[in-house]
C-alpha cells in the first residue's frame, strides 16, 4: 500500500509516458499495477527481483473449432504494412515474421516452402468456426494474389503442422553453425516497437548490422512488432567483442528513438538492465528503482536484473563463454 501511494504521487494512476507498444517485458508493470493496486500485476514479469513465488494458478483458453495457416513470401518489405493491417483487421491469432537470413537457413531443409528470392515471410494463423476460417483464408489468398506474392495455405492439421515446421527449422542449423565459430550471441534478443514503426526498426537494424559487417537471423511476432534478432558473430576473431558492443548500443539507441523497449517477452535480465534509463527516461526509471528498493531493501533478489547495479557492464557475462575476458 505504501509503495502504491508513493508511485501514484509520482506517476498518477496511468503513466502518461508509457511506451505505445502492444506487449512489454521490460521494467516493472506499473501500468498494470497502479490502476487497481493488484500485486499480481506487479510480480508478473518481475524476473524474481521483488518476490518469490511458491505456486500459481492459471486459466486455459479453449481450443478453437477450426484453424487455418497462411505462409506468404515477401519480396518487398513495403508490402509488410499492408499484410500486417490485414492480420489486425481479421484478428489473426498469430502473425510470425521471418527475415531473409532466417529463410536462407531454413531453405536447407524446407525447399518446397521457401522462395529463394524472398526478402521475408509472414506466417499468419486464423481461428474461429469453420465458415469464418475458410472465408478469412480465401481473403488472405486473394490479398496475396493482388500483391503478386506466393502463398501457401493449410487448413487440415497436417498441412498446418508442415507450415509451422518452418518456424522451428532454423534453430538446429544455427546451433550447427556454432561449430565453425559463427555463434548466435542473442545480444539484442527481443526488442519491441510500436507496430507502425516496425518497418523503420527492421531497416535500421539492417543498417546497423551492415555497418558491423555482421549477419543475423531475424524472426518474431510481426503483429506485435516484437522481433527476435540473433547476430551471427565469428568468435574466433578478436574484433567480435567490439562488434557485439557496437551492435547492442546502436540498437538500444534505435529502439529508444522509435519509442519501444528492449524486451517484449524475455525480460531485461542483466544484459538490458544497464540501458533502463535510456529506454524509459529518468522518471519511470526512478519509479522502477523505488519499487525494487521498497520490496527488496536488502538487494538480495537477483541483483543487477531489471534494475542495474552501479557500473554494471551489460556484456560482462557474455565474454567468458567465448574466449575469456573482454
PDB file of C-alpha atoms in Angstrom:
ATOM      1  CA  UNK A   1       0.000   0.000   0.000  1.00  0.00           C
ATOM      2  CA  UNK A   2       2.834   2.387   0.845  1.00  0.00           C
ATOM      3  CA  UNK A   3       4.554   1.703  -2.481  1.00  0.00           C
ATOM      4  CA  UNK A   4       1.293   2.154  -4.375  1.00  0.00           C
ATOM      5  CA  UNK A   5       0.717   5.558  -2.772  1.00  0.00           C
ATOM      6  CA  UNK A   6       4.277   6.701  -3.458  1.00  0.00           C
ATOM      7  CA  UNK A   7       4.083   5.664  -7.114  1.00  0.00           C
ATOM      8  CA  UNK A   8       0.680   7.291  -7.573  1.00  0.00           C
ATOM      9  CA  UNK A   9       2.106  10.563  -6.276  1.00  0.00           C
ATOM     10  CA  UNK A  10       4.887  10.433  -8.860  1.00  0.00           C
ATOM     11  CA  UNK A  11       3.227   8.838 -11.880  1.00  0.00           C
ATOM     12  CA  UNK A  12      -0.549   9.019 -11.490  1.00  0.00           C
ATOM     13  CA  UNK A  13      -2.888   6.046 -11.850  1.00  0.00           C
ATOM     14  CA  UNK A  14      -1.980   5.610 -15.522  1.00  0.00           C
ATOM     15  CA  UNK A  15       1.526   6.725 -16.522  1.00  0.00           C
ATOM     16  CA  UNK A  16       1.135   9.081 -19.468  1.00  0.00           C
ATOM     17  CA  UNK A  17       4.629   8.457 -20.845  1.00  0.00           C
ATOM     18  CA  UNK A  18       4.309   4.663 -21.028  1.00  0.00           C
ATOM     19  CA  UNK A  19       5.503   3.308 -24.434  1.00  0.00           C
ATOM     20  CA  UNK A  20       2.760   2.835 -27.051  1.00  0.00           C
ATOM     21  CA  UNK A  21       3.552  -0.837 -27.618  1.00  0.00           C
ATOM     22  CA  UNK A  22       1.354  -3.935 -27.712  1.00  0.00           C
ATOM     23  CA  UNK A  23       3.455  -6.111 -25.382  1.00  0.00           C
ATOM     24  CA  UNK A  24       6.261  -5.487 -22.932  1.00  0.00           C
ATOM     25  CA  UNK A  25       8.514  -7.393 -20.521  1.00  0.00           C
ATOM     26  CA  UNK A  26      10.896  -4.566 -19.650  1.00  0.00           C
ATOM     27  CA  UNK A  27      10.956  -2.718 -16.336  1.00  0.00           C
ATOM     28  CA  UNK A  28       8.130  -3.366 -13.878  1.00  0.00           C
ATOM     29  CA  UNK A  29       4.472  -3.471 -14.967  1.00  0.00           C
ATOM     30  CA  UNK A  30       3.478  -0.265 -13.198  1.00  0.00           C
ATOM     31  CA  UNK A  31       0.900   0.487 -15.891  1.00  0.00           C
ATOM     32  CA  UNK A  32      -0.988  -2.654 -14.807  1.00  0.00           C
ATOM     33  CA  UNK A  33      -0.278  -2.335 -11.090  1.00  0.00           C
ATOM     34  CA  UNK A  34      -1.292   1.263 -10.469  1.00  0.00           C
ATOM     35  CA  UNK A  35      -4.983   1.296 -11.529  1.00  0.00           C
ATOM     36  CA  UNK A  36      -6.159  -1.396  -9.060  1.00  0.00           C
ATOM     37  CA  UNK A  37      -3.129  -1.896  -6.772  1.00  0.00           C
ATOM     38  CA  UNK A  38      -3.114  -5.579  -7.769  1.00  0.00           C
ATOM     39  CA  UNK A  39       0.177  -7.077  -6.525  1.00  0.00           C
ATOM     40  CA  UNK A  40      -0.091  -9.966  -9.001  1.00  0.00           C
ATOM     41  CA  UNK A  41       0.249  -7.500 -11.872  1.00  0.00           C
ATOM     42  CA  UNK A  42       3.434  -6.154 -10.321  1.00  0.00           C
ATOM     43  CA  UNK A  43       5.011  -9.564  -9.695  1.00  0.00           C
ATOM     44  CA  UNK A  44       4.289 -10.958 -13.169  1.00  0.00           C
ATOM     45  CA  UNK A  45       7.369 -10.413 -15.310  1.00  0.00           C
ATOM     46  CA  UNK A  46       9.495  -9.094 -12.431  1.00  0.00           C
ATOM     47  CA  UNK A  47      12.159 -11.775 -13.034  1.00  0.00           C
ATOM     48  CA  UNK A  48      12.484 -12.816  -9.409  1.00  0.00           C
ATOM     49  CA  UNK A  49      13.707  -9.376  -8.334  1.00  0.00           C
ATOM     50  CA  UNK A  50      10.944  -8.335  -5.912  1.00  0.00           C
ATOM     51  CA  UNK A  51       9.191 -11.526  -4.759  1.00  0.00           C
ATOM     52  CA  UNK A  52       9.432 -15.306  -4.576  1.00  0.00           C
ATOM     53  CA  UNK A  53       6.542 -17.360  -5.974  1.00  0.00           C
ATOM     54  CA  UNK A  54       5.688 -20.698  -4.380  1.00  0.00           C
ATOM     55  CA  UNK A  55       2.655 -21.593  -6.502  1.00  0.00           C
ATOM     56  CA  UNK A  56       0.447 -20.246  -9.280  1.00  0.00           C
ATOM     57  CA  UNK A  57      -2.983 -20.941 -10.731  1.00  0.00           C
ATOM     58  CA  UNK A  58      -3.502 -20.440 -14.459  1.00  0.00           C
ATOM     59  CA  UNK A  59      -6.582 -20.305 -16.685  1.00  0.00           C
ATOM     60  CA  UNK A  60      -6.566 -22.090 -20.041  1.00  0.00           C
ATOM     61  CA  UNK A  61      -8.346 -20.872 -23.156  1.00  0.00           C
ATOM     62  CA  UNK A  62     -10.489 -23.370 -25.109  1.00  0.00           C
ATOM     63  CA  UNK A  63      -9.208 -24.695 -28.420  1.00  0.00           C
ATOM     64  CA  UNK A  64     -10.828 -23.091 -31.489  1.00  0.00           C
ATOM     65  CA  UNK A  65     -13.248 -25.088 -33.633  1.00  0.00           C
ATOM     66  CA  UNK A  66     -11.152 -24.572 -36.776  1.00  0.00           C
ATOM     67  CA  UNK A  67      -7.820 -23.045 -37.803  1.00  0.00           C
ATOM     68  CA  UNK A  68      -6.005 -22.063 -40.968  1.00  0.00           C
ATOM     69  CA  UNK A  69      -2.417 -21.066 -41.573  1.00  0.00           C
ATOM     70  CA  UNK A  70      -1.049 -18.963 -44.392  1.00  0.00           C
ATOM     71  CA  UNK A  71       2.629 -18.573 -45.373  1.00  0.00           C
ATOM     72  CA  UNK A  72       3.298 -15.527 -47.566  1.00  0.00           C
ATOM     73  CA  UNK A  73       6.626 -14.919 -49.278  1.00  0.00           C
ATOM     74  CA  UNK A  74       7.510 -11.198 -49.368  1.00  0.00           C
ATOM     75  CA  UNK A  75       9.889  -9.721 -51.947  1.00  0.00           C
ATOM     76  CA  UNK A  76       9.467  -6.072 -50.958  1.00  0.00           C
ATOM     77  CA  UNK A  77       9.178  -5.001 -47.305  1.00  0.00           C
ATOM     78  CA  UNK A  78       6.879  -2.192 -48.450  1.00  0.00           C
ATOM     79  CA  UNK A  79       4.162  -4.865 -48.670  1.00  0.00           C
ATOM     80  CA  UNK A  80       4.632  -5.723 -44.979  1.00  0.00           C
ATOM     81  CA  UNK A  81       2.367  -2.963 -43.529  1.00  0.00           C
ATOM     82  CA  UNK A  82      -0.494  -3.999 -45.843  1.00  0.00           C
ATOM     83  CA  UNK A  83      -0.289  -7.624 -44.685  1.00  0.00           C
ATOM     84  CA  UNK A  84       0.045  -6.645 -41.029  1.00  0.00           C
ATOM     85  CA  UNK A  85      -3.010  -4.406 -41.253  1.00  0.00           C
ATOM     86  CA  UNK A  86      -4.973  -7.282 -42.798  1.00  0.00           C
ATOM     87  CA  UNK A  87      -3.856  -9.551 -39.940  1.00  0.00           C
ATOM     88  CA  UNK A  88      -5.018  -7.000 -37.341  1.00  0.00           C
ATOM     89  CA  UNK A  89      -8.328  -6.344 -39.110  1.00  0.00           C
ATOM     90  CA  UNK A  90      -9.037 -10.081 -39.290  1.00  0.00           C
ATOM     91  CA  UNK A  91      -7.961 -10.772 -35.695  1.00  0.00           C
ATOM     92  CA  UNK A  92      -5.198 -13.222 -36.607  1.00  0.00           C
ATOM     93  CA  UNK A  93      -4.248 -15.392 -33.641  1.00  0.00           C
ATOM     94  CA  UNK A  94      -0.576 -15.373 -34.708  1.00  0.00           C
ATOM     95  CA  UNK A  95       1.483 -13.343 -37.162  1.00  0.00           C
ATOM     96  CA  UNK A  96       5.102 -14.500 -37.359  1.00  0.00           C
ATOM     97  CA  UNK A  97       7.872 -12.710 -39.272  1.00  0.00           C
ATOM     98  CA  UNK A  98      10.930 -14.369 -40.829  1.00  0.00           C
ATOM     99  CA  UNK A  99      13.817 -12.300 -42.188  1.00  0.00           C
ATOM    100  CA  UNK A 100      15.968 -13.052 -45.212  1.00  0.00           C
ATOM    101  CA  UNK A 101      18.773 -14.814 -43.339  1.00  0.00           C
ATOM    102  CA  UNK A 102      16.287 -16.989 -41.463  1.00  0.00           C
ATOM    103  CA  UNK A 103      14.796 -18.058 -44.798  1.00  0.00           C
ATOM    104  CA  UNK A 104      18.223 -18.772 -46.270  1.00  0.00           C
ATOM    105  CA  UNK A 105      18.964 -21.116 -43.374  1.00  0.00           C
ATOM    106  CA  UNK A 106      15.508 -22.709 -43.457  1.00  0.00           C
ATOM    107  CA  UNK A 107      15.867 -23.224 -47.214  1.00  0.00           C
ATOM    108  CA  UNK A 108      18.353 -26.011 -46.474  1.00  0.00           C
ATOM    109  CA  UNK A 109      15.545 -28.182 -45.090  1.00  0.00           C
ATOM    110  CA  UNK A 110      12.318 -26.594 -46.400  1.00  0.00           C
ATOM    111  CA  UNK A 111      12.877 -26.192 -50.160  1.00  0.00           C
ATOM    112  CA  UNK A 112       9.205 -26.537 -51.080  1.00  0.00           C
ATOM    113  CA  UNK A 113       8.036 -23.801 -48.697  1.00  0.00           C
ATOM    114  CA  UNK A 114      10.652 -21.090 -49.165  1.00  0.00           C
ATOM    115  CA  UNK A 115      11.057 -18.905 -52.250  1.00  0.00           C
ATOM    116  CA  UNK A 116      14.759 -18.414 -52.900  1.00  0.00           C
ATOM    117  CA  UNK A 117      14.371 -14.727 -53.788  1.00  0.00           C
ATOM    118  CA  UNK A 118      12.132 -13.822 -50.832  1.00  0.00           C
ATOM    119  CA  UNK A 119      13.223 -10.907 -48.675  1.00  0.00           C
ATOM    120  CA  UNK A 120      10.993 -12.024 -45.788  1.00  0.00           C
ATOM    121  CA  UNK A 121       7.937 -14.123 -44.999  1.00  0.00           C
ATOM    122  CA  UNK A 122       4.844 -13.943 -42.816  1.00  0.00           C
ATOM    123  CA  UNK A 123       3.103 -16.886 -41.187  1.00  0.00           C
ATOM    124  CA  UNK A 124      -0.480 -15.872 -40.338  1.00  0.00           C
ATOM    125  CA  UNK A 125      -2.752 -18.052 -38.215  1.00  0.00           C
ATOM    126  CA  UNK A 126      -6.540 -17.699 -38.239  1.00  0.00           C
ATOM    127  CA  UNK A 127      -9.074 -19.362 -35.969  1.00  0.00           C
ATOM    128  CA  UNK A 128     -12.812 -19.425 -35.279  1.00  0.00           C
ATOM    129  CA  UNK A 129     -15.665 -21.548 -36.617  1.00  0.00           C
ATOM    130  CA  UNK A 130     -15.099 -23.357 -39.912  1.00  0.00           C
ATOM    131  CA  UNK A 131     -17.012 -20.909 -42.122  1.00  0.00           C
ATOM    132  CA  UNK A 132     -15.191 -17.912 -40.628  1.00  0.00           C
ATOM    133  CA  UNK A 133     -11.800 -19.547 -41.052  1.00  0.00           C
ATOM    134  CA  UNK A 134     -12.424 -20.583 -44.667  1.00  0.00           C
ATOM    135  CA  UNK A 135     -13.661 -17.085 -45.546  1.00  0.00           C
ATOM    136  CA  UNK A 136     -10.637 -15.412 -43.957  1.00  0.00           C
ATOM    137  CA  UNK A 137      -8.262 -17.870 -45.631  1.00  0.00           C
ATOM    138  CA  UNK A 138      -9.745 -17.060 -49.032  1.00  0.00           C
ATOM    139  CA  UNK A 139      -9.494 -13.339 -48.279  1.00  0.00           C
ATOM    140  CA  UNK A 140      -5.800 -13.761 -47.421  1.00  0.00           C
ATOM    141  CA  UNK A 141      -5.206 -15.763 -50.585  1.00  0.00           C
ATOM    142  CA  UNK A 142      -6.824 -13.008 -52.647  1.00  0.00           C
ATOM    143  CA  UNK A 143      -4.767 -10.282 -50.946  1.00  0.00           C
ATOM    144  CA  UNK A 144      -1.543 -12.170 -51.627  1.00  0.00           C
ATOM    145  CA  UNK A 145      -2.616 -12.659 -55.252  1.00  0.00           C
ATOM    146  CA  UNK A 146      -3.346  -8.929 -55.612  1.00  0.00           C
ATOM    147  CA  UNK A 147       0.130  -8.138 -54.278  1.00  0.00           C
ATOM    148  CA  UNK A 148       1.727 -10.711 -56.579  1.00  0.00           C
ATOM    149  CA  UNK A 149       3.010 -12.787 -53.660  1.00  0.00           C
ATOM    150  CA  UNK A 150       3.351 -16.538 -53.355  1.00  0.00           C
ATOM    151  CA  UNK A 151       1.270 -18.055 -50.593  1.00  0.00           C
ATOM    152  CA  UNK A 152       0.703 -21.499 -49.126  1.00  0.00           C
ATOM    153  CA  UNK A 153      -2.460 -22.164 -47.117  1.00  0.00           C
ATOM    154  CA  UNK A 154      -3.165 -25.021 -44.728  1.00  0.00           C
ATOM    155  CA  UNK A 155      -6.500 -25.858 -43.098  1.00  0.00           C
ATOM    156  CA  UNK A 156      -6.065 -29.505 -42.154  1.00  0.00           C
ATOM    157  CA  UNK A 157      -3.913 -30.261 -39.119  1.00  0.00           C
ATOM    158  CA  UNK A 158      -1.180 -31.990 -41.129  1.00  0.00           C
ATOM    159  CA  UNK A 159      -0.954 -29.055 -43.546  1.00  0.00           C
ATOM    160  CA  UNK A 160      -0.695 -26.590 -40.657  1.00  0.00           C
ATOM    161  CA  UNK A 161       1.992 -28.685 -38.961  1.00  0.00           C
ATOM    162  CA  UNK A 162       4.062 -28.634 -42.169  1.00  0.00           C
ATOM    163  CA  UNK A 163       3.867 -24.836 -42.316  1.00  0.00           C
ATOM    164  CA  UNK A 164       4.613 -24.380 -38.611  1.00  0.00           C
ATOM    165  CA  UNK A 165       7.705 -26.582 -39.003  1.00  0.00           C
ATOM    166  CA  UNK A 166       9.335 -23.681 -40.844  1.00  0.00           C
ATOM    167  CA  UNK A 167       9.202 -21.661 -37.611  1.00  0.00           C
ATOM    168  CA  UNK A 168      11.394 -24.238 -35.884  1.00  0.00           C
ATOM    169  CA  UNK A 169      13.685 -25.077 -38.796  1.00  0.00           C
ATOM    170  CA  UNK A 170      16.494 -22.612 -38.216  1.00  0.00           C
ATOM    171  CA  UNK A 171      17.349 -23.295 -34.560  1.00  0.00           C
ATOM    172  CA  UNK A 172      19.248 -26.590 -35.022  1.00  0.00           C
ATOM    173  CA  UNK A 173      21.042 -25.195 -38.065  1.00  0.00           C
ATOM    174  CA  UNK A 174      22.116 -22.124 -36.078  1.00  0.00           C
ATOM    175  CA  UNK A 175      23.484 -24.418 -33.377  1.00  0.00           C
ATOM    176  CA  UNK A 176      25.366 -26.368 -36.050  1.00  0.00           C
ATOM    177  CA  UNK A 177      26.939 -23.148 -37.357  1.00  0.00           C
ATOM    178  CA  UNK A 178      28.498 -22.564 -33.920  1.00  0.00           C
ATOM    179  CA  UNK A 179      30.921 -25.411 -34.642  1.00  0.00           C
ATOM    180  CA  UNK A 180      32.558 -23.163 -37.241  1.00  0.00           C
ATOM    181  CA  UNK A 181      32.880 -20.283 -34.783  1.00  0.00           C
ATOM    182  CA  UNK A 182      29.845 -18.387 -36.060  1.00  0.00           C
ATOM    183  CA  UNK A 183      27.724 -18.036 -32.914  1.00  0.00           C
ATOM    184  CA  UNK A 184      24.232 -16.681 -32.388  1.00  0.00           C
ATOM    185  CA  UNK A 185      25.020 -14.433 -29.405  1.00  0.00           C
ATOM    186  CA  UNK A 186      21.467 -13.089 -28.860  1.00  0.00           C
ATOM    187  CA  UNK A 187      22.804  -9.767 -27.611  1.00  0.00           C
ATOM    188  CA  UNK A 188      19.742  -7.932 -28.925  1.00  0.00           C
ATOM    189  CA  UNK A 189      17.140 -10.615 -28.148  1.00  0.00           C
ATOM    190  CA  UNK A 190      13.511  -9.414 -28.439  1.00  0.00           C
ATOM    191  CA  UNK A 191      13.037  -5.666 -28.665  1.00  0.00           C
ATOM    192  CA  UNK A 192       9.527  -4.373 -29.341  1.00  0.00           C
ATOM    193  CA  UNK A 193       8.483  -1.118 -31.020  1.00  0.00           C
ATOM    194  CA  UNK A 194       5.111   0.493 -31.834  1.00  0.00           C
ATOM    195  CA  UNK A 195       3.528  -1.533 -34.684  1.00  0.00           C
ATOM    196  CA  UNK A 196       3.650   1.388 -37.096  1.00  0.00           C
ATOM    197  CA  UNK A 197       7.435   1.635 -36.528  1.00  0.00           C
ATOM    198  CA  UNK A 198       8.253  -1.996 -37.391  1.00  0.00           C
ATOM    199  CA  UNK A 199       9.468  -1.151 -40.895  1.00  0.00           C
ATOM    200  CA  UNK A 200      11.756   1.592 -39.560  1.00  0.00           C
ATOM    201  CA  UNK A 201      13.100  -0.796 -36.923  1.00  0.00           C
ATOM    202  CA  UNK A 202      13.880  -3.524 -39.465  1.00  0.00           C
ATOM    203  CA  UNK A 203      15.568  -1.116 -41.877  1.00  0.00           C
ATOM    204  CA  UNK A 204      17.530   0.460 -39.019  1.00  0.00           C
ATOM    205  CA  UNK A 205      18.682  -2.955 -37.854  1.00  0.00           C
ATOM    206  CA  UNK A 206      19.806  -3.753 -41.377  1.00  0.00           C
ATOM    207  CA  UNK A 207      21.967  -0.602 -41.443  1.00  0.00           C
ATOM    208  CA  UNK A 208      23.493  -1.387 -38.023  1.00  0.00           C
ATOM    209  CA  UNK A 209      24.339  -4.963 -38.967  1.00  0.00           C
ATOM    210  CA  UNK A 210      25.688  -3.970 -42.384  1.00  0.00           C
ATOM    211  CA  UNK A 211      27.979  -1.361 -40.802  1.00  0.00           C
ATOM    212  CA  UNK A 212      29.295  -4.041 -38.436  1.00  0.00           C
ATOM    213  CA  UNK A 213      29.731  -6.486 -41.355  1.00  0.00           C
ATOM    214  CA  UNK A 214      27.607  -8.942 -39.377  1.00  0.00           C
ATOM    215  CA  UNK A 215      24.837 -11.243 -40.477  1.00  0.00           C
ATOM    216  CA  UNK A 216      21.838 -12.023 -38.282  1.00  0.00           C
ATOM    217  CA  UNK A 217      18.880 -14.356 -38.096  1.00  0.00           C
ATOM    218  CA  UNK A 218      15.750 -12.238 -37.609  1.00  0.00           C
ATOM    219  CA  UNK A 219      12.291 -13.580 -36.838  1.00  0.00           C
ATOM    220  CA  UNK A 220       9.465 -12.873 -34.447  1.00  0.00           C
ATOM    221  CA  UNK A 221       5.937 -11.699 -33.874  1.00  0.00           C
ATOM    222  CA  UNK A 222       5.145  -9.147 -36.535  1.00  0.00           C
ATOM    223  CA  UNK A 223       1.643  -8.379 -35.306  1.00  0.00           C
ATOM    224  CA  UNK A 224       3.126  -7.101 -32.037  1.00  0.00           C
ATOM    225  CA  UNK A 225       6.258  -5.627 -33.684  1.00  0.00           C
ATOM    226  CA  UNK A 226       8.239  -7.867 -31.315  1.00  0.00           C
ATOM    227  CA  UNK A 227      11.299  -9.144 -33.174  1.00  0.00           C
ATOM    228  CA  UNK A 228      13.988 -11.626 -32.168  1.00  0.00           C
ATOM    229  CA  UNK A 229      17.424 -10.750 -33.550  1.00  0.00           C
ATOM    230  CA  UNK A 230      20.323 -13.220 -33.394  1.00  0.00           C
ATOM    231  CA  UNK A 231      23.571 -11.641 -34.671  1.00  0.00           C
ATOM    232  CA  UNK A 232      25.940 -14.307 -36.010  1.00  0.00           C
ATOM    233  CA  UNK A 233      29.358 -13.284 -34.673  1.00  0.00           C
ATOM    234  CA  UNK A 234      32.617 -15.020 -35.528  1.00  0.00           C
ATOM    235  CA  UNK A 235      34.032 -15.524 -32.032  1.00  0.00           C
ATOM    236  CA  UNK A 236      37.343 -16.748 -33.469  1.00  0.00           C
ATOM    237  CA  UNK A 237      38.205 -13.135 -34.308  1.00  0.00           C
ATOM    238  CA  UNK A 238      39.258 -10.744 -31.563  1.00  0.00           C
ATOM    239  CA  UNK A 239      37.133  -7.968 -33.096  1.00  0.00           C
ATOM    240  CA  UNK A 240      33.880  -9.761 -32.259  1.00  0.00           C
ATOM    241  CA  UNK A 241      33.703  -8.136 -28.815  1.00  0.00           C
ATOM    242  CA  UNK A 242      33.835  -4.625 -30.234  1.00  0.00           C
ATOM    243  CA  UNK A 243      31.224  -5.559 -32.828  1.00  0.00           C
ATOM    244  CA  UNK A 244      28.934  -7.027 -30.179  1.00  0.00           C
ATOM    245  CA  UNK A 245      29.070  -3.866 -28.063  1.00  0.00           C
ATOM    246  CA  UNK A 246      28.562  -1.556 -31.045  1.00  0.00           C
ATOM    247  CA  UNK A 247      25.577  -3.554 -32.348  1.00  0.00           C
ATOM    248  CA  UNK A 248      23.973  -3.607 -28.901  1.00  0.00           C
ATOM    249  CA  UNK A 249      24.470   0.083 -28.136  1.00  0.00           C
ATOM    250  CA  UNK A 250      23.311   1.247 -31.575  1.00  0.00           C
ATOM    251  CA  UNK A 251      20.234  -0.977 -31.414  1.00  0.00           C
ATOM    252  CA  UNK A 252      19.348   0.413 -27.985  1.00  0.00           C
ATOM    253  CA  UNK A 253      19.535   3.934 -29.424  1.00  0.00           C
ATOM    254  CA  UNK A 254      17.336   2.905 -32.363  1.00  0.00           C
ATOM    255  CA  UNK A 255      14.698   1.313 -30.095  1.00  0.00           C
ATOM    256  CA  UNK A 256      14.700   4.384 -27.831  1.00  0.00           C
ATOM    257  CA  UNK A 257      14.237   6.720 -30.806  1.00  0.00           C
ATOM    258  CA  UNK A 258      11.274   4.641 -32.043  1.00  0.00           C
ATOM    259  CA  UNK A 259       9.559   4.618 -28.640  1.00  0.00           C
ATOM    260  CA  UNK A 260       9.990   0.918 -27.932  1.00  0.00           C
ATOM    261  CA  UNK A 261      11.531  -1.215 -25.203  1.00  0.00           C
ATOM    262  CA  UNK A 262      14.283  -3.826 -25.232  1.00  0.00           C
ATOM    263  CA  UNK A 263      12.058  -6.790 -24.435  1.00  0.00           C
ATOM    264  CA  UNK A 264       8.605  -7.873 -25.439  1.00  0.00           C
ATOM    265  CA  UNK A 265       8.826 -11.330 -23.860  1.00  0.00           C
ATOM    266  CA  UNK A 266      12.077 -12.449 -22.286  1.00  0.00           C
ATOM    267  CA  UNK A 267      12.763  -9.603 -19.865  1.00  0.00           C
ATOM    268  CA  UNK A 268      15.629  -7.218 -19.182  1.00  0.00           C
ATOM    269  CA  UNK A 269      17.958  -9.604 -17.358  1.00  0.00           C
ATOM    270  CA  UNK A 270      21.451  -8.317 -16.674  1.00  0.00           C
ATOM    271  CA  UNK A 271      22.173  -7.582 -20.326  1.00  0.00           C
ATOM    272  CA  UNK A 272      19.461  -4.966 -20.867  1.00  0.00           C
ATOM    273  CA  UNK A 273      19.223  -3.563 -17.322  1.00  0.00           C
ATOM    274  CA  UNK A 274      22.077  -1.022 -17.791  1.00  0.00           C
ATOM    275  CA  UNK A 275      20.054   0.640 -20.572  1.00  0.00           C
ATOM    276  CA  UNK A 276      16.945   1.087 -18.435  1.00  0.00           C
ATOM    277  CA  UNK A 277      17.105   4.880 -18.214  1.00  0.00           C
ATOM    278  CA  UNK A 278      17.975   5.308 -21.895  1.00  0.00           C
ATOM    279  CA  UNK A 279      14.777   3.471 -22.803  1.00  0.00           C
ATOM    280  CA  UNK A 280      12.401   4.577 -20.035  1.00  0.00           C
ATOM    281  CA  UNK A 281      13.675   8.020 -19.071  1.00  0.00           C
ATOM    282  CA  UNK A 282      14.571   9.263 -15.576  1.00  0.00           C
ATOM    283  CA  UNK A 283      11.053   9.457 -14.082  1.00  0.00           C
ATOM    284  CA  UNK A 284       9.966   5.898 -14.865  1.00  0.00           C
ATOM    285  CA  UNK A 285      13.447   4.546 -14.118  1.00  0.00           C
ATOM    286  CA  UNK A 286      13.252   6.221 -10.712  1.00  0.00           C
ATOM    287  CA  UNK A 287       9.868   4.543 -10.149  1.00  0.00           C
ATOM    288  CA  UNK A 288      11.375   1.161 -11.021  1.00  0.00           C
ATOM    289  CA  UNK A 289      14.254   1.791  -8.616  1.00  0.00           C
ATOM    290  CA  UNK A 290      11.817   2.769  -5.833  1.00  0.00           C
ATOM    291  CA  UNK A 291       9.818  -0.416  -6.474  1.00  0.00           C
ATOM    292  CA  UNK A 292      12.934  -2.532  -6.169  1.00  0.00           C
ATOM    293  CA  UNK A 293      14.215  -0.751  -3.043  1.00  0.00           C
ATOM    294  CA  UNK A 294      10.863  -0.954  -1.263  1.00  0.00           C
ATOM    295  CA  UNK A 295      10.179  -4.629  -1.922  1.00  0.00           C
ATOM    296  CA  UNK A 296      13.775  -5.866  -1.733  1.00  0.00           C
ATOM    297  CA  UNK A 297      15.557  -3.420   0.607  1.00  0.00           C
ATOM    298  CA  UNK A 298      18.496  -5.786   1.163  1.00  0.00           C
ATOM    299  CA  UNK A 299      19.020  -6.162  -2.595  1.00  0.00           C
ATOM    300  CA  UNK A 300      19.289  -9.952  -2.419  1.00  0.00           C
ATOM    301  CA  UNK A 301      16.753 -10.950  -5.093  1.00  0.00           C
ATOM    302  CA  UNK A 302      18.537 -11.305  -8.442  1.00  0.00           C
ATOM    303  CA  UNK A 303      20.780  -8.248  -8.062  1.00  0.00           C
ATOM    304  CA  UNK A 304      21.534  -6.492 -11.353  1.00  0.00           C
ATOM    305  CA  UNK A 305      18.406  -7.817 -13.061  1.00  0.00           C
ATOM    306  CA  UNK A 306      15.849  -5.245 -14.325  1.00  0.00           C
ATOM    307  CA  UNK A 307      17.388  -2.526 -12.124  1.00  0.00           C
ATOM    308  CA  UNK A 308      21.156  -2.332 -12.747  1.00  0.00           C
ATOM    309  CA  UNK A 309      23.954  -2.219 -10.224  1.00  0.00           C
ATOM    310  CA  UNK A 310      26.406   0.733 -10.327  1.00  0.00           C
ATOM    311  CA  UNK A 311      28.801   0.498 -13.299  1.00  0.00           C
ATOM    312  CA  UNK A 312      27.202  -2.751 -14.486  1.00  0.00           C
ATOM    313  CA  UNK A 313      28.598  -3.926 -17.844  1.00  0.00           C
ATOM    314  CA  UNK A 314      25.788  -5.372 -19.972  1.00  0.00           C
ATOM    315  CA  UNK A 315      28.107  -7.798 -21.741  1.00  0.00           C
ATOM    316  CA  UNK A 316      30.140  -8.953 -18.750  1.00  0.00           C
ATOM    317  CA  UNK A 317      28.533 -12.391 -18.645  1.00  0.00           C
ATOM    318  CA  UNK A 318      28.993 -12.951 -22.371  1.00  0.00           C
ATOM    319  CA  UNK A 319      32.770 -12.776 -22.643  1.00  0.00           C
ATOM    320  CA  UNK A 320      33.749 -15.888 -20.642  1.00  0.00           C
ATOM    321  CA  UNK A 321      31.604 -18.107 -22.871  1.00  0.00           C
ATOM    322  CA  UNK A 322      33.695 -17.374 -25.931  1.00  0.00           C
ATOM    323  CA  UNK A 323      37.330 -16.963 -25.055  1.00  0.00           C
ATOM    324  CA  UNK A 324      37.854 -15.234 -21.728  1.00  0.00           C
ATOM    325  CA  UNK A 325      37.529 -11.664 -20.507  1.00  0.00           C
ATOM    326  CA  UNK A 326      36.975  -8.740 -22.819  1.00  0.00           C
TER     327      UNK A 326
END
